[in-house]
Amino acid sequence: MVLAFSGRHPLSLLLLWIALALAASARGELAIEITQGVDAPVPVAVVPFAWQGRGRPPEDLGKIIRFDLARSGQFAMTAPEDMLSLPSRPEELYVRDWRVQGIAYVLLGSVRPTESGLEARYALFDVFAERLLFEETLEARAGQLRALAHRISDRAYEQLTGIPGAFSTRLLYVVAQNIATEAETFRLEMADADGANAQTLLKSREPILSASWSPDGQTVVYVSFETGKPAIYLQEIATGRREKLTDFEGLNGSPVFSPDGMELALVLSAGGNPDIFVLNLETRKLRQLTRHFAIDTEPSWTADGEAVIFTSNRGGGPQIYKMNVRSRAIERLTFVGDYNARARVLADGRYLIFVHRQDGIFHIATQDLERGTVQILTETSLDESPSVAPNGSMAIYATRSNGRGILAVVSIDGRVKYRLPSTEGDVREPAWSPFL
Amino acid sequence: MNRMSLRTLLLSLLAALVLAGCQSTGDAEVAPEPEVQEATAEAAPAAPPMVTPAPRPVTNEEGFPLDASGRPIGYVFYFEFDRTELKPRARALLAEHAEYLKENGSVRITIQGHADERGTREYNLALGERRASAVRDYLQSMGVASSQLRIVSYGEERPVDPRSTESAWSKNRRVELAY
């Protein structure tokens, strides 16, 4: 595997080591390659967690947390072999061991088996202030060690940045194999945010796309061509129970839950033309939002549920529009460039993230809706399907690398980048879960 | 790469032989429990190209090749990026299909619209549908019964050439008639 370190400030060699170690261990899953971090990452040490049970310890929590924090691009992580001591309790920590290496924060802890599973006790220490920031315990069911580690990462990240961590979230994506051959297959997959624990939700010989999450993270909706034409399905993750929601003549596409989970915005072309509709999931009644001879597609909701934004080529090429669902008033949002599509509004309501073409190349870009300024976030090409993490810090998107579809992540400010190359197939159509 | 070019070759052979596209039947399975990768999903080596003597092409008075049943041989129509207009050559060939379909009123076809990979997937589905509709509308304007015509758009999901090159893109922006 080649690690591409690009960007202004390559992170320490440690990141490379972590990436290599994880890439090697994650066969058949998405690995992670960090390509760019912030200019002055904060030096953080995550000490290997002490195991207080019998026998061999399970996977090291410290290693999983270290990789979580490294992936945020905001921290320079210390390798365990460079640590002068390996404390597992705050009382064992000698400040000078860390200060001498310029380390700003130390996260340490231990895990022990309990009757019901595992218990972690952990603490975060501010080296320069010589102050304990928190000391806590957290329990998990047996076999949930990785989930336990991600919860600790969430806590540390929030303490250090003021933003809730999104390490305990999941990803949906589609893996296509043997494209353009008779053996073509499509799989809808779900994995942890770090690419681990991948599982298949649906497997088909026909295309699957446009998967998205319900606000409670319990249900997914997607488009499947399994009957030879596109139809929208809803599937409960835990049970696998599935329901076909729409199967009209023509397109049945782009299903997206409203923020309250009661409705689905979607695209139908049964009227001869792709338009945006809203399906009430209780009454099963459809109402038509747009009615225009142009292509109207790719709806998504504003955080308050008051408006739907969508792609339309009513002005010639594809641009982003916004419609108030009550007044039906329409406003065009994008004016920079001749191809802007598949937009999502960030939770703060101020920024739009979408696919933007510049000089013939498709990038992920944001637009400040107050000032109108557009910022291109990615240097890759053929980028599409941006999906924002629930804490608003990062977006995952699909791109191509060496002739294959891969997923990549960029921070909303464009400063941090990493990629999740898969060992097999074309990976596309990512959707980041809500907080779970 | 070898497989890819072999595939392209096979495809053009196929096109020349006018094998009606055998639609794979829809079979999807829900897998609440993850299934281990099937061996069949691994790339099977491409079968050696079979050398079947091509049926001698017949042409009608306009010079369009026809197969033994009199059906026009060309069944793929290409488009420009983000465009849905039929090219003059496509119109001429479609007129031949219209004649055939009018003479064979029980024949039904599926008009499959496609897009290249550039741009977003759902927009490309809409674009593929527009292209398929353009073909359908043209056939109808030539007198083909609407009951003979069904359209489906695959957008960018079903490329004939999965590479990211201009030539691949130009082959993927297409409408195919499936008899």
Coordinates of C-alpha atoms in Angstrom, one line a residue:
Chain A
M1 CA 0.0 0.0 0.0
V2 CA 1.2 3.5 -0.9
L3 CA 0.6 6.2 1.6
A4 CA 0.1 9.5 0.0
F5 CA 1.1 12.3 2.3
S6 CA 0.2 15.5 0.6
G7 CA -0.7 18.9 1.8
R8 CA 1.0 21.6 3.7
H9 CA 1.9 19.9 6.9
P10 CA 2.6 16.2 6.9
L11 CA 1.7 14.7 10.2
S12 CA 4.3 12.8 12.2
L13 CA 5.6 9.5 11.1
L14 CA 3.5 8.0 13.7
L15 CA 0.4 8.5 11.7
L16 CA 2.0 6.6 8.9
W17 CA 2.8 3.9 11.3
I18 CA -0.8 3.8 12.6
A19 CA -2.2 3.8 9.1
L20 CA 0.1 1.0 8.1
A21 CA -0.8 -1.0 11.1
L22 CA -4.5 -0.6 10.6
A23 CA -4.3 -1.1 6.9
A24 CA -2.6 -4.4 7.5
S25 CA -5.1 -5.5 10.1
A26 CA -8.2 -4.4 8.2
R27 CA -8.2 -6.9 5.4
G28 CA -11.4 -6.8 3.4
E29 CA -12.6 -3.7 5.2
L30 CA -12.0 0.0 4.6
A31 CA -8.5 1.0 5.7
I32 CA -7.6 4.6 6.4
E33 CA -4.9 6.8 5.0
I34 CA -4.5 10.2 6.5
T35 CA -3.4 12.6 3.8
Q36 CA -3.5 16.0 5.4
G37 CA -3.8 17.4 8.9
V38 CA -4.0 20.9 10.4
D39 CA -0.9 23.1 10.4
A40 CA -0.2 23.0 14.1
P41 CA -1.7 19.7 15.4
V42 CA -1.9 19.5 19.2
P43 CA 0.5 16.9 20.6
V44 CA -1.5 14.2 22.5
A45 CA -0.4 10.9 24.0
V46 CA -2.8 8.0 24.4
V47 CA -1.1 5.5 26.7
P48 CA -1.8 1.8 26.0
F49 CA -4.6 0.8 28.3
A50 CA -3.7 -1.6 31.2
W51 CA -5.6 -4.9 31.1
Q52 CA -6.9 -5.9 34.6
G53 CA -8.2 -9.3 33.7
R54 CA -6.8 -12.7 33.3
G55 CA -5.1 -14.0 30.3
R56 CA -4.3 -12.1 27.2
P57 CA -5.8 -8.7 27.0
P58 CA -8.3 -8.1 24.2
E59 CA -7.5 -5.4 21.6
D60 CA -5.8 -2.3 23.2
L61 CA -8.3 0.4 23.7
G62 CA -5.5 3.0 23.6
K63 CA -4.6 2.0 20.0
I64 CA -8.2 2.4 18.8
I65 CA -8.5 5.8 20.6
R66 CA -5.2 6.9 19.2
F67 CA -6.3 6.1 15.7
D68 CA -9.6 7.9 16.2
L69 CA -8.0 11.1 17.4
A70 CA -5.3 10.9 14.7
R71 CA -8.0 10.7 12.0
S72 CA -9.5 14.0 13.1
G73 CA -6.2 15.5 11.8
Q74 CA -6.2 17.9 14.7
F75 CA -3.7 16.0 16.9
A76 CA -0.2 14.8 16.6
M77 CA -0.2 11.4 18.3
T78 CA 2.8 10.0 20.3
A79 CA 3.8 6.5 19.4
P80 CA 3.8 4.1 22.5
E81 CA 7.5 3.2 22.0
D82 CA 8.4 6.9 22.4
M83 CA 6.6 7.2 25.8
L84 CA 9.0 7.5 28.7
S85 CA 6.5 5.8 31.1
L86 CA 3.2 4.0 30.7
P87 CA 0.9 5.1 33.5
S88 CA -2.6 3.7 33.7
R89 CA -3.9 5.9 36.6
P90 CA -3.5 9.6 37.1
E91 CA -1.5 9.0 40.3
E92 CA 1.1 7.2 38.2
L93 CA 1.6 10.1 35.8
Y94 CA 4.9 12.1 36.1
V95 CA 4.4 15.4 34.4
R96 CA 8.0 15.8 33.5
D97 CA 8.0 12.6 31.4
W98 CA 5.5 14.3 29.1
R99 CA 6.5 17.9 29.3
V100 CA 10.0 17.1 28.1
Q101 CA 8.5 15.8 24.9
G102 CA 6.2 18.8 24.4
I103 CA 3.1 16.7 24.9
A104 CA 0.1 18.8 25.8
Y105 CA -2.4 16.2 26.9
V106 CA -2.2 12.6 28.1
L107 CA -5.1 10.2 27.9
L108 CA -4.6 7.0 30.0
G109 CA -6.7 4.3 31.5
S110 CA -7.4 0.6 32.2
V111 CA -10.0 -2.0 31.3
R112 CA -11.3 -4.8 33.4
P113 CA -13.8 -7.6 32.7
T114 CA -17.0 -7.4 34.7
E115 CA -19.9 -9.8 35.0
S116 CA -21.8 -8.2 32.2
G117 CA -18.9 -7.2 30.0
L118 CA -16.2 -4.6 30.2
E119 CA -15.5 -1.5 32.3
A120 CA -13.0 1.1 31.3
R121 CA -11.6 3.7 33.8
Y122 CA -9.8 6.5 32.0
A123 CA -8.6 10.0 32.6
L124 CA -7.5 13.0 30.5
F125 CA -4.6 15.1 31.9
D126 CA -3.5 18.6 30.8
V127 CA 0.3 18.5 31.0
F128 CA 1.1 22.2 31.0
A129 CA -1.6 23.2 33.5
E130 CA -0.8 20.1 35.5
R131 CA -4.5 19.5 35.9
L132 CA -6.8 16.5 35.6
L133 CA -9.5 17.3 33.1
F134 CA -11.7 14.3 33.8
E135 CA -11.6 10.9 35.3
E136 CA -14.5 8.6 34.4
T137 CA -15.7 5.1 34.0
L138 CA -17.7 3.6 31.2
E139 CA -19.2 0.1 30.8
A140 CA -19.9 -1.9 27.7
R141 CA -21.2 -5.3 26.9
A142 CA -18.8 -8.1 26.1
G143 CA -17.6 -7.9 22.5
Q144 CA -18.2 -4.1 22.5
L145 CA -14.6 -3.1 23.1
R146 CA -14.3 -1.0 20.0
A147 CA -17.5 0.8 20.8
L148 CA -16.2 1.5 24.3
A149 CA -13.0 2.9 22.8
H150 CA -14.9 5.2 20.4
R151 CA -17.0 6.5 23.3
I152 CA -13.8 7.5 25.1
S153 CA -12.5 9.1 21.9
D154 CA -15.8 11.1 21.7
R155 CA -15.2 12.3 25.3
A156 CA -11.6 13.3 24.8
Y157 CA -12.3 15.0 21.5
E158 CA -15.2 17.0 23.0
Q159 CA -13.0 18.0 26.0
L160 CA -10.1 19.1 23.7
T161 CA -12.1 20.9 21.0
G162 CA -15.4 21.8 22.4
I163 CA -17.1 19.9 19.6
P164 CA -18.9 16.5 20.3
G165 CA -16.9 13.6 18.8
A166 CA -18.4 11.6 16.1
F167 CA -16.3 8.5 16.5
S168 CA -19.2 6.3 17.7
T169 CA -21.1 6.8 14.4
R170 CA -21.5 4.5 11.4
L171 CA -21.2 4.7 7.7
L172 CA -23.4 3.3 4.9
Y173 CA -21.9 2.8 1.5
V174 CA -22.3 0.7 -1.7
V175 CA -19.6 -1.7 -2.9
A176 CA -19.9 -2.5 -6.6
Q177 CA -17.9 -5.4 -8.0
N178 CA -17.1 -6.6 -11.5
I179 CA -18.6 -3.5 -13.0
A180 CA -19.4 -3.9 -16.7
T181 CA -19.2 -7.6 -16.6
E182 CA -21.8 -10.4 -16.3
A183 CA -20.7 -11.0 -12.7
E184 CA -21.6 -7.4 -11.6
T185 CA -22.8 -7.3 -8.0
F186 CA -23.8 -4.5 -5.6
R187 CA -23.8 -4.6 -1.8
L188 CA -25.2 -2.0 0.6
E189 CA -22.7 -2.1 3.5
M190 CA -22.7 -0.6 7.0
A191 CA -19.5 -0.1 9.0
D192 CA -18.2 1.8 12.0
A193 CA -16.9 5.3 11.2
D194 CA -13.3 3.9 11.2
G195 CA -14.2 1.3 8.6
A196 CA -14.3 -1.6 11.1
N197 CA -17.1 -4.1 11.6
A198 CA -18.4 -3.9 8.0
Q199 CA -21.6 -5.8 7.5
T200 CA -23.8 -6.3 4.4
L201 CA -27.4 -5.0 4.5
L202 CA -28.4 -5.9 1.0
K203 CA -26.8 -7.8 -1.9
S204 CA -28.1 -7.5 -5.4
R205 CA -27.2 -8.1 -9.1
E206 CA -28.8 -4.8 -9.9
P207 CA -27.7 -1.3 -8.9
I208 CA -28.2 0.1 -5.3
L209 CA -27.7 3.8 -4.6
S210 CA -28.8 6.9 -2.6
A211 CA -28.9 5.2 0.8
S212 CA -29.6 7.5 3.8
W213 CA -30.4 7.2 7.5
S214 CA -33.4 7.9 9.5
P215 CA -32.7 10.6 12.2
D216 CA -32.7 7.9 14.9
G217 CA -30.2 5.8 13.0
Q218 CA -32.4 2.7 13.2
T219 CA -33.6 2.6 9.6
V220 CA -32.2 3.2 6.2
V221 CA -33.8 4.1 2.9
Y222 CA -32.3 3.5 -0.5
V223 CA -33.0 3.0 -4.2
S224 CA -32.6 -0.6 -5.5
F225 CA -33.0 -1.8 -9.1
E226 CA -33.7 -5.4 -8.0
T227 CA -36.9 -5.6 -9.9
G228 CA -35.3 -4.3 -13.1
K229 CA -36.4 -0.7 -12.4
P230 CA -35.7 1.8 -9.6
A231 CA -37.8 1.5 -6.4
I232 CA -37.4 3.1 -3.0
Y233 CA -37.1 0.7 0.0
L234 CA -37.0 1.2 3.7
Q235 CA -35.1 -1.3 5.8
E236 CA -34.8 -1.7 9.6
I237 CA -31.1 -2.3 10.4
A238 CA -31.6 -4.5 13.5
T239 CA -34.2 -6.9 12.0
G240 CA -33.5 -6.6 8.3
R241 CA -37.2 -6.1 7.8
R242 CA -37.8 -4.4 4.4
E243 CA -40.6 -2.5 2.8
K244 CA -41.0 -1.2 -0.7
L245 CA -42.2 2.4 -0.3
T246 CA -42.5 3.6 -3.9
D247 CA -42.5 1.8 -7.2
F248 CA -44.0 4.2 -9.7
E249 CA -43.4 4.3 -13.4
G250 CA -40.1 6.0 -14.1
L251 CA -37.7 7.3 -11.5
N252 CA -38.1 6.6 -7.8
G253 CA -35.0 8.3 -6.3
S254 CA -33.1 10.3 -3.7
P255 CA -35.1 9.4 -0.6
V256 CA -34.2 11.6 2.4
F257 CA -35.8 11.6 5.8
S258 CA -37.1 14.9 7.2
P259 CA -35.4 16.0 10.4
D260 CA -38.4 14.8 12.5
G261 CA -38.3 11.4 10.8
M262 CA -42.0 11.7 9.8
E263 CA -41.6 12.3 6.1
L264 CA -39.4 11.4 3.2
A265 CA -38.5 13.8 0.4
L266 CA -38.0 11.9 -2.9
V267 CA -38.0 12.1 -6.6
L268 CA -40.6 10.7 -8.9
S269 CA -41.0 11.1 -12.7
A270 CA -44.3 9.3 -13.1
G271 CA -45.8 12.5 -14.3
G272 CA -43.4 12.5 -17.2
N273 CA -40.8 14.6 -15.5
P274 CA -38.6 14.3 -12.4
D275 CA -40.1 16.4 -9.6
I276 CA -39.7 16.5 -5.8
F277 CA -42.3 14.9 -3.7
V278 CA -42.9 14.4 0.0
L279 CA -44.2 11.1 1.4
N280 CA -45.8 11.1 4.8
L281 CA -44.6 7.9 6.4
E282 CA -47.7 7.5 8.6
T283 CA -50.5 8.4 6.2
R284 CA -48.6 7.2 3.1
K285 CA -49.8 10.3 1.3
L286 CA -47.7 11.9 -1.3
R287 CA -47.6 15.6 -2.0
Q288 CA -45.8 17.2 -4.9
L289 CA -43.5 20.0 -4.1
T290 CA -42.0 21.0 -7.5
R291 CA -43.8 21.1 -10.8
H292 CA -41.5 22.0 -13.6
F293 CA -40.6 20.7 -17.0
A294 CA -36.9 20.7 -16.0
I295 CA -35.1 18.0 -14.0
D296 CA -35.7 18.5 -10.3
T297 CA -33.8 16.0 -8.2
E298 CA -31.6 15.3 -5.2
P299 CA -33.7 16.9 -2.4
S300 CA -32.5 17.3 1.2
W301 CA -34.0 19.2 4.1
T302 CA -32.8 22.2 6.0
A303 CA -32.2 21.4 9.7
D304 CA -35.4 23.0 10.8
G305 CA -37.5 21.0 8.3
E306 CA -38.9 24.2 6.9
A307 CA -37.4 23.9 3.4
V308 CA -36.1 21.4 0.9
I309 CA -33.1 22.2 -1.2
F310 CA -32.7 20.4 -4.6
T311 CA -30.9 20.3 -7.9
S312 CA -32.6 21.6 -10.9
N313 CA -31.5 22.4 -14.5
R314 CA -34.4 24.8 -14.9
G315 CA -31.9 27.6 -15.6
G316 CA -30.0 25.6 -18.2
G317 CA -27.4 23.6 -16.2
P318 CA -27.8 22.0 -12.8
Q319 CA -27.9 24.5 -9.9
I320 CA -29.1 24.3 -6.3
Y321 CA -32.5 25.8 -5.4
K322 CA -34.4 26.0 -2.1
M323 CA -38.2 25.7 -1.6
N324 CA -40.1 26.6 1.5
V325 CA -42.4 23.6 2.0
R326 CA -45.3 25.7 3.2
S327 CA -45.2 28.8 1.0
R328 CA -43.6 26.9 -1.9
A329 CA -41.5 30.0 -2.6
I330 CA -38.4 29.0 -4.6
E331 CA -35.0 30.7 -4.4
R332 CA -31.8 29.9 -6.4
L333 CA -28.9 29.4 -4.1
T334 CA -25.8 28.8 -6.3
F335 CA -24.4 31.1 -8.9
V336 CA -20.7 30.3 -9.1
G337 CA -19.9 27.8 -11.9
D338 CA -22.1 25.9 -14.4
Y339 CA -22.5 22.6 -12.5
N340 CA -23.6 22.5 -8.9
A341 CA -25.6 19.5 -7.6
R342 CA -26.5 17.2 -4.7
A343 CA -26.4 19.7 -1.9
R344 CA -26.8 19.3 1.8
V345 CA -27.2 22.2 4.2
L346 CA -25.0 22.0 7.3
A347 CA -26.8 21.9 10.7
D348 CA -25.8 25.5 11.4
G349 CA -27.9 26.5 8.3
R350 CA -25.1 28.8 7.1
Y351 CA -23.1 26.5 4.8
L352 CA -24.1 24.4 1.8
I353 CA -21.9 21.4 0.8
F354 CA -22.3 20.1 -2.8
V355 CA -20.7 18.9 -6.0
H356 CA -19.2 21.7 -7.9
R357 CA -17.5 21.6 -11.4
Q358 CA -14.5 23.8 -12.0
D359 CA -12.5 23.6 -15.2
G360 CA -14.3 20.4 -16.1
I361 CA -13.3 18.7 -12.8
F362 CA -15.9 17.7 -10.2
H363 CA -15.0 18.7 -6.6
I364 CA -16.7 18.9 -3.3
A365 CA -17.3 22.6 -2.3
T366 CA -19.0 24.6 0.3
Q367 CA -20.8 27.9 -0.1
D368 CA -21.3 30.4 2.7
L369 CA -25.0 31.2 2.3
E370 CA -24.6 34.6 3.9
R371 CA -21.7 35.8 1.8
G372 CA -22.1 33.7 -1.3
T373 CA -18.4 32.7 -1.3
V374 CA -17.6 29.2 -2.6
Q375 CA -14.7 27.2 -1.2
I376 CA -13.5 24.1 -3.0
L377 CA -12.5 21.5 -0.4
T378 CA -11.0 18.7 -2.5
E379 CA -8.2 18.3 -4.9
T380 CA -9.4 14.9 -6.2
S381 CA -11.6 14.6 -9.3
L382 CA -15.0 12.9 -10.0
D383 CA -16.0 13.7 -6.4
E384 CA -19.6 13.1 -5.5
S385 CA -22.1 12.3 -2.8
P386 CA -20.9 14.4 0.2
S387 CA -22.4 13.4 3.5
V388 CA -21.7 15.4 6.7
A389 CA -20.8 13.9 10.1
P390 CA -23.4 14.6 12.8
N391 CA -21.0 16.9 14.6
G392 CA -20.6 19.0 11.4
S393 CA -16.8 18.7 11.4
M394 CA -16.2 16.4 8.5
A395 CA -17.8 15.3 5.2
I396 CA -17.4 11.9 3.6
Y397 CA -17.6 11.7 -0.1
A398 CA -16.9 9.3 -3.1
T399 CA -14.0 9.8 -5.5
R400 CA -11.9 7.8 -7.8
S401 CA -8.3 6.7 -7.3
N402 CA -6.3 4.5 -9.6
G403 CA -9.3 3.6 -11.6
R404 CA -11.4 2.6 -8.6
G405 CA -14.2 4.2 -6.6
I406 CA -13.0 5.0 -3.0
L407 CA -14.4 7.0 -0.1
A408 CA -12.5 10.0 1.3
V409 CA -13.1 12.4 4.1
V410 CA -12.5 16.1 4.2
S411 CA -13.0 18.5 7.1
I412 CA -15.6 21.2 6.4
D413 CA -12.8 23.8 6.5
G414 CA -10.8 21.8 4.0
R415 CA -7.8 21.5 6.3
V416 CA -8.0 17.8 7.2
K417 CA -8.2 14.9 4.7
Y418 CA -8.1 11.2 4.8
R419 CA -9.1 8.4 2.5
L420 CA -10.7 5.0 3.2
P421 CA -9.4 2.7 0.4
S422 CA -11.1 -0.6 0.2
T423 CA -9.3 -3.8 -0.7
E424 CA -12.1 -4.8 -3.1
G425 CA -14.5 -3.3 -5.6
D426 CA -15.7 0.2 -6.3
V427 CA -16.9 1.9 -3.1
R428 CA -19.4 4.8 -3.5
E429 CA -22.5 6.5 -2.1
P430 CA -21.4 7.1 1.5
A431 CA -23.9 8.3 4.1
W432 CA -22.7 9.3 7.6
S433 CA -25.1 8.2 10.4
P434 CA -26.6 10.6 12.9
F435 CA -25.4 10.3 16.5
L436 CA -26.3 6.8 17.6
Chain B
M1 CA -6.4 -4.2 -18.2
N2 CA -6.2 -7.2 -20.5
R3 CA -9.6 -8.2 -19.5
M4 CA -10.8 -4.8 -20.1
S5 CA -9.7 -4.6 -23.6
L6 CA -10.8 -8.1 -24.3
R7 CA -14.2 -7.0 -23.0
T8 CA -14.3 -4.0 -25.2
L9 CA -13.5 -6.3 -28.1
L10 CA -16.2 -8.8 -27.1
L11 CA -18.6 -5.9 -26.8
S12 CA -18.0 -4.7 -30.3
L13 CA -18.3 -8.3 -31.5
L14 CA -21.6 -8.5 -29.7
A15 CA -22.8 -5.3 -31.2
A16 CA -21.9 -6.6 -34.6
L17 CA -23.7 -9.8 -34.0
V18 CA -26.8 -8.1 -32.6
L19 CA -27.3 -10.4 -29.7
A20 CA -30.4 -9.1 -28.0
G21 CA -29.4 -8.0 -24.5
C22 CA -30.2 -10.7 -22.1
Q23 CA -31.6 -8.9 -19.2
S24 CA -30.4 -10.2 -15.9
T25 CA -33.4 -11.0 -13.8
G26 CA -33.8 -9.0 -10.6
D27 CA -32.7 -10.9 -7.7
A28 CA -31.7 -9.2 -4.5
E29 CA -31.4 -10.7 -1.1
V30 CA -31.5 -9.1 2.2
A31 CA -28.7 -10.2 4.4
P32 CA -29.2 -9.1 8.0
E33 CA -26.4 -11.5 8.9
P34 CA -23.3 -10.6 6.9
E35 CA -22.6 -13.2 4.2
V36 CA -19.1 -14.2 3.4
Q37 CA -18.0 -13.1 0.0
E38 CA -19.1 -15.7 -2.5
A39 CA -16.5 -17.4 -4.6
T40 CA -18.6 -16.4 -7.6
A41 CA -18.1 -12.8 -6.9
E42 CA -14.4 -13.2 -7.6
A43 CA -13.4 -12.2 -11.1
A44 CA -13.9 -15.3 -13.2
P45 CA -11.5 -15.4 -16.1
A46 CA -13.2 -14.2 -19.3
A47 CA -14.2 -17.0 -21.6
P48 CA -12.1 -17.3 -24.7
P49 CA -13.9 -15.3 -27.5
M50 CA -16.1 -17.7 -29.4
V51 CA -15.6 -17.5 -33.1
T52 CA -19.1 -17.8 -34.5
P53 CA -19.5 -16.9 -38.2
A54 CA -21.3 -13.7 -38.2
P55 CA -24.6 -13.7 -40.1
R56 CA -24.1 -12.1 -43.4
P57 CA -25.4 -8.5 -42.9
V58 CA -28.3 -7.5 -45.0
T59 CA -28.9 -3.9 -45.8
N60 CA -32.1 -2.1 -46.7
E61 CA -32.3 0.6 -49.3
E62 CA -31.1 3.3 -46.9
G63 CA -28.0 1.3 -46.3
F64 CA -28.7 0.3 -42.7
P65 CA -27.7 -3.2 -41.8
L66 CA -30.6 -5.5 -40.9
D67 CA -30.5 -8.9 -39.3
A68 CA -32.2 -12.0 -40.7
S69 CA -35.6 -11.0 -39.3
G70 CA -35.3 -7.5 -40.8
R71 CA -34.6 -5.8 -37.6
P72 CA -32.0 -3.0 -37.7
I73 CA -28.7 -4.0 -36.3
G74 CA -27.5 -0.8 -34.6
Y75 CA -29.3 -0.4 -31.3
V76 CA -27.1 2.1 -29.3
F77 CA -27.5 5.8 -29.6
Y78 CA -24.9 8.2 -28.2
F79 CA -25.3 11.7 -26.6
E80 CA -23.2 14.7 -25.7
F81 CA -22.4 15.5 -22.0
D82 CA -25.4 16.8 -20.1
R83 CA -27.4 16.8 -23.4
T84 CA -30.5 14.8 -24.3
E85 CA -30.9 15.7 -28.0
L86 CA -30.8 12.9 -30.6
K87 CA -28.1 13.2 -33.2
P88 CA -29.2 13.1 -36.9
R89 CA -27.7 9.7 -37.5
A90 CA -29.6 8.4 -34.4
R91 CA -32.8 9.7 -35.9
A92 CA -32.2 8.0 -39.2
L93 CA -31.5 4.6 -37.5
L94 CA -34.5 5.0 -35.1
A95 CA -36.7 5.5 -38.1
E96 CA -35.6 2.0 -39.2
H97 CA -36.5 0.6 -35.8
A98 CA -39.9 2.4 -36.0
E99 CA -40.6 0.7 -39.3
Y100 CA -39.7 -2.7 -37.8
L101 CA -41.8 -2.1 -34.7
K102 CA -44.8 -1.0 -36.7
E103 CA -44.6 -4.1 -38.8
N104 CA -44.2 -6.2 -35.7
G105 CA -46.9 -4.9 -33.4
S106 CA -46.4 -7.6 -30.8
V107 CA -42.7 -6.8 -30.3
R108 CA -42.1 -4.8 -27.1
I109 CA -38.8 -3.1 -26.3
T110 CA -37.2 -1.5 -23.3
I111 CA -35.4 1.7 -24.0
Q112 CA -32.5 2.0 -21.5
G113 CA -31.1 5.4 -20.8
H114 CA -27.5 5.8 -19.5
A115 CA -25.1 8.6 -18.5
D116 CA -21.4 8.8 -18.0
E117 CA -19.9 8.9 -14.5
R118 CA -19.3 12.6 -14.4
G119 CA -21.7 14.6 -12.2
T120 CA -24.0 13.3 -9.5
R121 CA -25.7 9.9 -9.6
E122 CA -29.4 10.9 -9.2
Y123 CA -29.0 13.8 -11.6
N124 CA -27.5 11.3 -14.1
L125 CA -30.5 9.0 -13.5
A126 CA -32.7 11.9 -14.5
L127 CA -30.5 12.6 -17.5
G128 CA -30.6 8.9 -18.6
E129 CA -34.4 9.0 -18.4
R130 CA -34.5 12.2 -20.5
R131 CA -32.4 10.5 -23.1
A132 CA -34.6 7.4 -23.1
S133 CA -37.7 9.6 -23.3
A134 CA -36.2 11.4 -26.3
V135 CA -35.9 8.0 -28.1
R136 CA -39.4 6.9 -27.0
D137 CA -40.9 10.2 -28.1
Y138 CA -39.2 10.0 -31.5
L139 CA -40.4 6.4 -32.0
Q140 CA -43.9 7.4 -31.1
S141 CA -43.8 10.3 -33.4
M142 CA -43.0 7.8 -36.2
G143 CA -46.2 5.9 -35.3
V144 CA -45.0 3.2 -32.9
A145 CA -47.6 2.3 -30.3
S146 CA -46.7 3.4 -26.8
S147 CA -47.7 0.0 -25.5
Q148 CA -44.6 -1.4 -27.3
L149 CA -42.2 0.9 -25.5
R150 CA -41.0 0.9 -21.9
I151 CA -38.3 3.1 -20.6
V152 CA -35.8 2.6 -17.7
S153 CA -32.9 4.8 -16.7
Y154 CA -29.8 3.4 -15.2
G155 CA -28.0 6.7 -15.0
E156 CA -24.3 6.1 -14.5
E157 CA -24.8 2.7 -12.8
R158 CA -24.3 0.5 -15.9
P159 CA -21.3 1.7 -17.9
V160 CA -20.1 -0.4 -20.9
D161 CA -16.6 0.9 -20.3
P162 CA -15.8 1.6 -16.6
R163 CA -12.7 3.7 -17.2
S164 CA -12.5 7.4 -16.5
T165 CA -11.5 8.5 -20.0
E166 CA -13.1 10.7 -22.7
S167 CA -13.6 7.7 -24.9
A168 CA -15.2 5.6 -22.2
W169 CA -17.5 8.5 -21.3
S170 CA -18.6 9.0 -24.9
K171 CA -19.5 5.3 -25.0
N172 CA -21.4 5.4 -21.7
R173 CA -23.6 8.4 -22.6
R174 CA -26.1 6.3 -24.5
V175 CA -29.5 4.8 -25.0
E176 CA -29.8 1.1 -25.8
L177 CA -32.8 -0.6 -27.2
A178 CA -33.4 -4.0 -25.6
Y179 CA -35.6 -6.2 -27.8

